[in-house]
CSV table of C-alpha atoms in Angstrom, one decimal:
chain,number,residue,atom,x,y,z
A,369,MET,CA,0.1,0.2,-0.2
A,370,ARG,CA,1.2,3.3,-1.2
A,371,GLU,CA,1.9,5.8,1.9
A,372,THR,CA,0.1,8.9,1.2
A,373,PRO,CA,3.1,11.7,0.9
A,374,ARG,CA,3.4,13.8,4.7
A,375,ALA,CA,2.6,17.5,3.6
A,376,GLU,CA,6.0,19.1,4.1
A,377,PRO,CA,5.9,22.6,6.8
A,378,PRO,CA,6.2,25.7,4.6
A,379,GLN,CA,9.3,26.9,5.0
A,380,PRO,CA,10.6,30.9,5.6
A,381,ARG,CA,11.8,32.7,2.6
A,382,PRO,CA,15.0,34.2,3.6
A,383,HIS,CA,14.0,38.4,3.5
A,384,ARG,CA,10.7,37.8,2.3
A,385,ALA,CA,9.2,39.4,6.1
A,386,PHE,CA,11.7,41.9,6.2
A,387,GLU,CA,10.8,43.3,2.7
A,388,HIS,CA,7.1,44.0,4.1
A,389,THR,CA,8.2,44.8,7.0
A,390,THR,CA,6.5,48.4,7.8
A,391,GLY,CA,8.8,50.8,9.0
A,392,ALA,CA,12.0,48.7,8.4
A,393,SER,CA,14.9,51.3,7.3
A,394,CYS,CA,16.8,48.5,5.4
A,395,SER,CA,16.5,44.9,4.7
A,396,GLY,CA,16.8,42.2,7.6
A,397,THR,CA,16.1,44.7,9.7
A,398,PRO,CA,13.2,43.3,12.4
A,399,HIS,CA,12.7,46.4,14.9
A,400,ARG,CA,9.4,47.9,13.0
A,401,SER,CA,10.1,51.6,15.0
A,402,ASP,CA,13.3,52.1,12.9
A,403,GLY,CA,12.6,54.9,10.3
A,404,ARG,CA,9.7,56.2,12.5
A,405,PRO,CA,9.0,59.8,13.9
A,406,PRO,CA,9.3,59.8,17.7
A,407,HIS,CA,5.7,59.8,19.0
A,408,THR,CA,6.3,61.0,22.1
A,409,PRO,CA,6.1,64.9,22.9
A,410,ARG,CA,9.8,64.9,23.6
A,411,GLY,CA,10.6,63.7,20.6
A,412,ALA,CA,9.0,66.0,18.1
A,413,ARG,CA,9.1,69.6,19.9
A,414,GLN,CA,8.4,72.0,17.6
A,415,PRO,CA,9.7,75.4,16.9
A,416,ASP,CA,8.2,78.5,17.5
A,417,PRO,CA,6.0,79.6,14.2
A,418,LEU,CA,8.8,81.6,13.4
A,419,GLY,CA,11.3,78.1,12.8
A,420,ARG,CA,13.1,79.9,15.6
A,421,PRO,CA,13.0,77.7,19.0
A,422,GLY,CA,13.2,79.5,22.2
A,423,THR,CA,11.8,83.5,20.7
A,424,THR,CA,8.5,82.9,22.3
A,425,PRO,CA,8.6,84.6,25.7
A,426,PRO,CA,7.6,82.5,29.3
A,427,VAL,CA,4.7,82.9,30.3
A,428,PRO,CA,4.4,83.1,34.8
A,429,GLY,CA,2.4,80.5,35.4
A,430,ARG,CA,-1.3,80.9,37.0
A,431,PRO,CA,0.1,80.2,40.7
A,432,ALA,CA,2.7,82.8,40.3
A,433,LEU,CA,0.3,85.9,38.9
A,434,PHE,CA,-2.5,84.6,41.6
A,435,SER,CA,0.5,85.1,44.3
A,436,ALA,CA,1.0,88.8,42.5
A,437,LEU,CA,-2.2,90.0,42.4
A,438,VAL,CA,-3.0,89.0,46.1
A,439,ALA,CA,-0.2,90.4,47.3
A,440,LEU,CA,-0.9,93.7,45.7
A,441,ALA,CA,-4.3,93.7,46.8
A,442,VAL,CA,-2.8,92.8,50.6
A,443,VAL,CA,-0.1,95.7,50.2
A,444,THR,CA,-3.0,98.5,48.5
A,445,TRP,CA,-4.8,97.4,51.8
A,446,GLN,CA,-2.1,97.9,54.4
A,447,VAL,CA,-1.3,101.4,53.0
A,448,LEU,CA,-5.0,102.6,52.7
A,449,VAL,CA,-5.7,101.5,56.2
A,450,HIS,CA,-2.0,103.0,57.2
A,451,GLY,CA,-1.7,99.1,58.8
A,452,PRO,CA,1.3,97.2,61.0
A,453,LEU,CA,2.9,96.2,57.2
A,454,ALA,CA,2.4,100.4,55.8
A,455,ARG,CA,4.1,101.4,59.3
A,456,LEU,CA,7.0,99.0,59.2
A,457,ASP,CA,7.9,100.0,55.6
A,458,GLU,CA,8.2,103.3,57.3
A,459,ARG,CA,10.6,102.4,59.6
A,460,VAL,CA,12.7,100.2,57.3
A,461,SER,CA,13.0,103.0,54.6
A,462,ARG,CA,14.1,105.9,57.3
A,463,SER,CA,16.7,103.6,58.0
A,464,LEU,CA,18.0,102.8,54.4
A,465,VAL,CA,17.5,106.7,52.8
A,466,ASP,CA,20.9,108.0,51.9
A,467,THR,CA,22.6,105.3,53.2
A,468,VAL,CA,24.9,106.0,49.5
A,469,PRO,CA,25.4,109.0,47.7
A,470,ARG,CA,22.7,110.9,46.3
A,471,PRO,CA,24.9,110.6,42.6
A,472,LEU,CA,24.8,107.7,42.8
A,473,SER,CA,21.1,106.4,43.3
A,474,GLU,CA,19.4,109.1,41.4
A,475,LEU,CA,21.8,107.4,38.8
A,476,ALA,CA,20.5,104.3,39.4
A,477,SER,CA,16.4,105.2,39.5
A,478,ASP,CA,17.1,107.3,36.2
A,479,LEU,CA,17.0,104.0,34.7
A,480,GLY,CA,13.4,104.1,34.9
A,481,ASN,CA,12.6,107.2,33.5
A,482,MET,CA,10.9,107.2,30.6
A,483,THR,CA,13.5,109.1,28.6
A,484,VAL,CA,15.9,106.3,29.3
A,485,ALA,CA,13.6,102.8,29.4
A,486,LEU,CA,11.3,103.4,26.4
A,487,PRO,CA,13.7,103.8,23.9
A,488,VAL,CA,15.3,100.5,24.7
A,489,LEU,CA,11.6,98.8,24.2
A,490,ALA,CA,11.2,101.0,21.1
A,491,CYS,CA,14.2,99.5,19.7
A,492,ALA,CA,13.7,95.8,20.6
A,493,MET,CA,10.2,96.4,19.2
A,494,ALA,CA,11.8,97.6,16.0
A,495,TYR,CA,13.9,94.8,15.8
A,496,ALA,CA,11.1,92.0,16.9
A,497,VAL,CA,8.7,93.8,13.4
A,498,TRP,CA,12.0,93.5,11.5
A,499,ARG,CA,12.4,89.8,12.4
A,500,GLY,CA,8.4,89.3,11.7
A,501,ARG,CA,7.1,89.0,15.3
A,502,ARG,CA,4.6,92.1,14.7
A,503,ALA,CA,2.5,90.8,17.5
A,504,ALA,CA,4.7,90.1,19.6
A,505,ALA,CA,5.9,94.1,19.2
A,506,LEU,CA,1.8,94.9,19.3
A,507,TYR,CA,1.4,93.3,22.4
A,508,ALA,CA,4.7,94.4,24.1
A,509,GLY,CA,3.6,98.6,23.2
A,510,LEU,CA,0.4,97.4,24.6
A,511,ALA,CA,2.0,96.2,28.1
A,512,MET,CA,3.5,99.6,28.4
A,513,ALA,CA,0.9,102.0,27.5
A,514,ALA,CA,-1.3,100.1,30.6
A,515,VAL,CA,1.1,101.3,33.0
A,516,PRO,CA,-0.1,104.8,33.2
A,517,LEU,CA,-3.4,103.6,32.9
A,518,LEU,CA,-2.7,101.1,35.6
A,519,VAL,CA,-0.1,103.4,37.9
A,520,VAL,CA,-2.4,106.6,38.0
A,521,PRO,CA,-5.3,105.2,39.2
A,522,LEU,CA,-3.6,103.4,42.1
A,523,LYS,CA,-1.8,106.7,42.8
A,524,GLU,CA,-4.5,108.8,43.3
A,525,TRP,CA,-6.6,106.0,45.0
A,526,THR,CA,-4.3,105.9,48.1
A,527,SER,CA,-2.9,109.1,47.9
A,528,ARG,CA,0.2,108.0,49.8
A,529,PRO,CA,2.9,111.1,50.8
A,530,GLY,CA,6.7,110.3,50.0
A,531,PRO,CA,9.3,109.7,52.4
A,532,LEU,CA,10.9,112.8,51.7
A,533,GLU,CA,7.8,115.1,51.0
A,534,PRO,CA,5.1,114.0,53.6
A,535,TRP,CA,3.1,116.8,52.3
A,536,ALA,CA,2.8,115.6,48.7
A,537,GLN,CA,0.7,112.5,47.4
A,538,GLY,CA,0.7,110.1,45.1
A,539,TYR,CA,3.3,107.5,45.8
A,540,TYR,CA,2.0,104.2,46.0
A,541,PRO,CA,2.7,102.1,43.5
A,542,SER,CA,5.9,103.4,42.0
A,543,GLY,CA,5.6,104.4,38.4
A,544,HIS,CA,9.4,104.2,37.7
A,545,THR,CA,9.8,100.3,39.0
A,546,ALA,CA,6.7,99.0,36.6
A,547,THR,CA,8.1,101.4,33.6
A,548,ALA,CA,11.4,99.7,34.1
A,549,ALA,CA,9.9,96.2,34.8
A,550,VAL,CA,7.6,96.0,32.0
A,551,ALA,CA,10.0,98.1,29.8
A,552,TYR,CA,13.3,96.0,30.1
A,553,PHE,CA,11.6,93.0,30.5
A,554,GLY,CA,9.7,93.0,27.1
A,555,ALA,CA,12.6,93.8,25.5
A,556,ALA,CA,14.3,90.8,26.8
A,557,PHE,CA,10.8,89.0,25.7
A,558,LEU,CA,11.7,90.2,22.2
A,559,VAL,CA,15.1,89.9,21.6
A,560,SER,CA,16.6,86.9,23.3
A,561,ASN,CA,15.1,85.5,26.1
A,562,ARG,CA,18.8,85.2,27.5
A,563,LEU,CA,18.6,89.0,28.1
A,564,VAL,CA,16.0,87.9,31.2
A,565,PRO,CA,18.8,88.2,34.1
A,566,VAL,CA,20.1,91.7,32.5
A,567,ALA,CA,15.9,93.2,32.4
A,568,ALA,CA,15.6,91.8,36.0
A,569,ALA,CA,19.3,93.7,36.9
A,570,LEU,CA,18.0,96.4,35.5
A,571,THR,CA,14.8,96.9,37.6
A,572,ALA,CA,16.4,95.8,40.3
A,573,VAL,CA,18.8,98.1,40.1
A,574,THR,CA,15.9,101.0,39.7
A,575,GLY,CA,13.8,100.0,42.4
A,576,ILE,CA,17.0,99.9,45.1
A,577,GLY,CA,17.7,103.6,43.8
A,578,LEU,CA,14.4,104.4,44.4
A,579,ILE,CA,14.4,103.3,47.9
A,580,LEU,CA,17.9,104.6,48.7
A,581,ARG,CA,17.8,108.1,47.5
A,582,GLY,CA,13.9,108.3,49.2
A,583,PHE,CA,12.2,108.6,46.2
A,584,HIS,CA,9.4,105.9,47.2
A,585,TRP,CA,9.0,103.4,50.2
A,586,PRO,CA,9.9,99.7,49.6
A,587,LEU,CA,6.2,99.1,49.4
A,588,ASP,CA,5.8,101.2,46.2
A,589,VAL,CA,8.3,99.4,44.5
A,590,PHE,CA,7.4,96.0,45.8
A,591,ALA,CA,3.5,96.5,44.8
A,592,SER,CA,4.9,97.9,40.9
A,593,LEU,CA,6.5,94.8,40.4
A,594,CYS,CA,3.6,92.8,41.5
A,595,LEU,CA,1.5,95.0,38.7
A,596,SER,CA,4.4,94.6,36.4
A,597,LEU,CA,4.1,90.8,36.4
A,598,LEU,CA,0.5,91.1,35.8
A,599,VAL,CA,0.7,93.0,32.8
A,600,LEU,CA,3.4,91.1,31.6
A,601,GLY,CA,1.8,87.3,32.2
A,602,VAL,CA,-1.2,88.9,29.6
A,603,SER,CA,1.3,90.3,27.5
A,604,SER,CA,3.3,86.9,27.1
A,605,SER,CA,0.0,85.0,27.0
A,606,ARG,CA,-1.5,87.0,24.1
A,607,THR,CA,2.0,86.8,22.1
A,608,ARG,CA,2.2,83.1,22.6
A,609,ARG,CA,-1.8,82.5,21.6
A,610,SER,CA,-1.1,84.8,18.7
A,611,SER,CA,2.0,82.9,17.9
A,612,SER,CA,-0.1,79.9,18.1
A,613,ARG,CA,-2.2,81.2,15.1
A,614,THR,CA,0.6,81.9,12.7
A,615,PRO,CA,1.3,79.7,9.7
A,616,THR,CA,4.5,78.1,10.3
A,617,GLY,CA,7.0,79.8,7.8
A,618,ARG,CA,9.3,83.0,8.3
A,619,THR,CA,8.3,86.0,7.1
A,620,GLY,CA,10.8,88.5,7.6
A,621,PRO,CA,13.8,88.7,6.3
A,622,SER,CA,16.9,86.3,6.0
């Protein structure tokens, strides 16, 4: 009796499976992920809409903005009622005024003058426009315009006298500090985030000079820093949203 031939098991054909492997970078490479673009956010970072990474200004987080708002509200309340914090502020100020030569403190406080700070911001805005970042320049200018709109009403509302001029009113918050912070930080965001430490130093020197010269109480400067953080936070957020809606691609000159 003739035996029925047994079916031979199929033999693997060399290179057959690998030739149809999706994503294989070459024949004989069994890893499916080879040659594929990464799927994790860490490996797929995109540059800003202009193709330059790191040019979008950092946006302060909500906790930082909320803390600045709360601090500003508390300090303003203490100034209005002349509470313990305001009285401590006055004692600290009297111990600091004129502890350095006046020409030096005046030079430092002059960094908050509009004639000094505004040209710096204007140059940075022109640079941003030249690089195609018109929206960023616009919001930086609006942030600067918001400073007097916010500071002047607070000055009139609180009517705080000055350290060396008790007969005068309207020292809280410090307009020079707010001008320096918004102008210098705004300029840093427009040009390069690496300039943020320089902006912080210029703002700090301005505030310290105002205190040591007796032009402002320490709480005047502190309140302006809180107010400036809120203004810069809103400006940076609007800039980032505007940039996310801009089509990818360079629009400025190369």
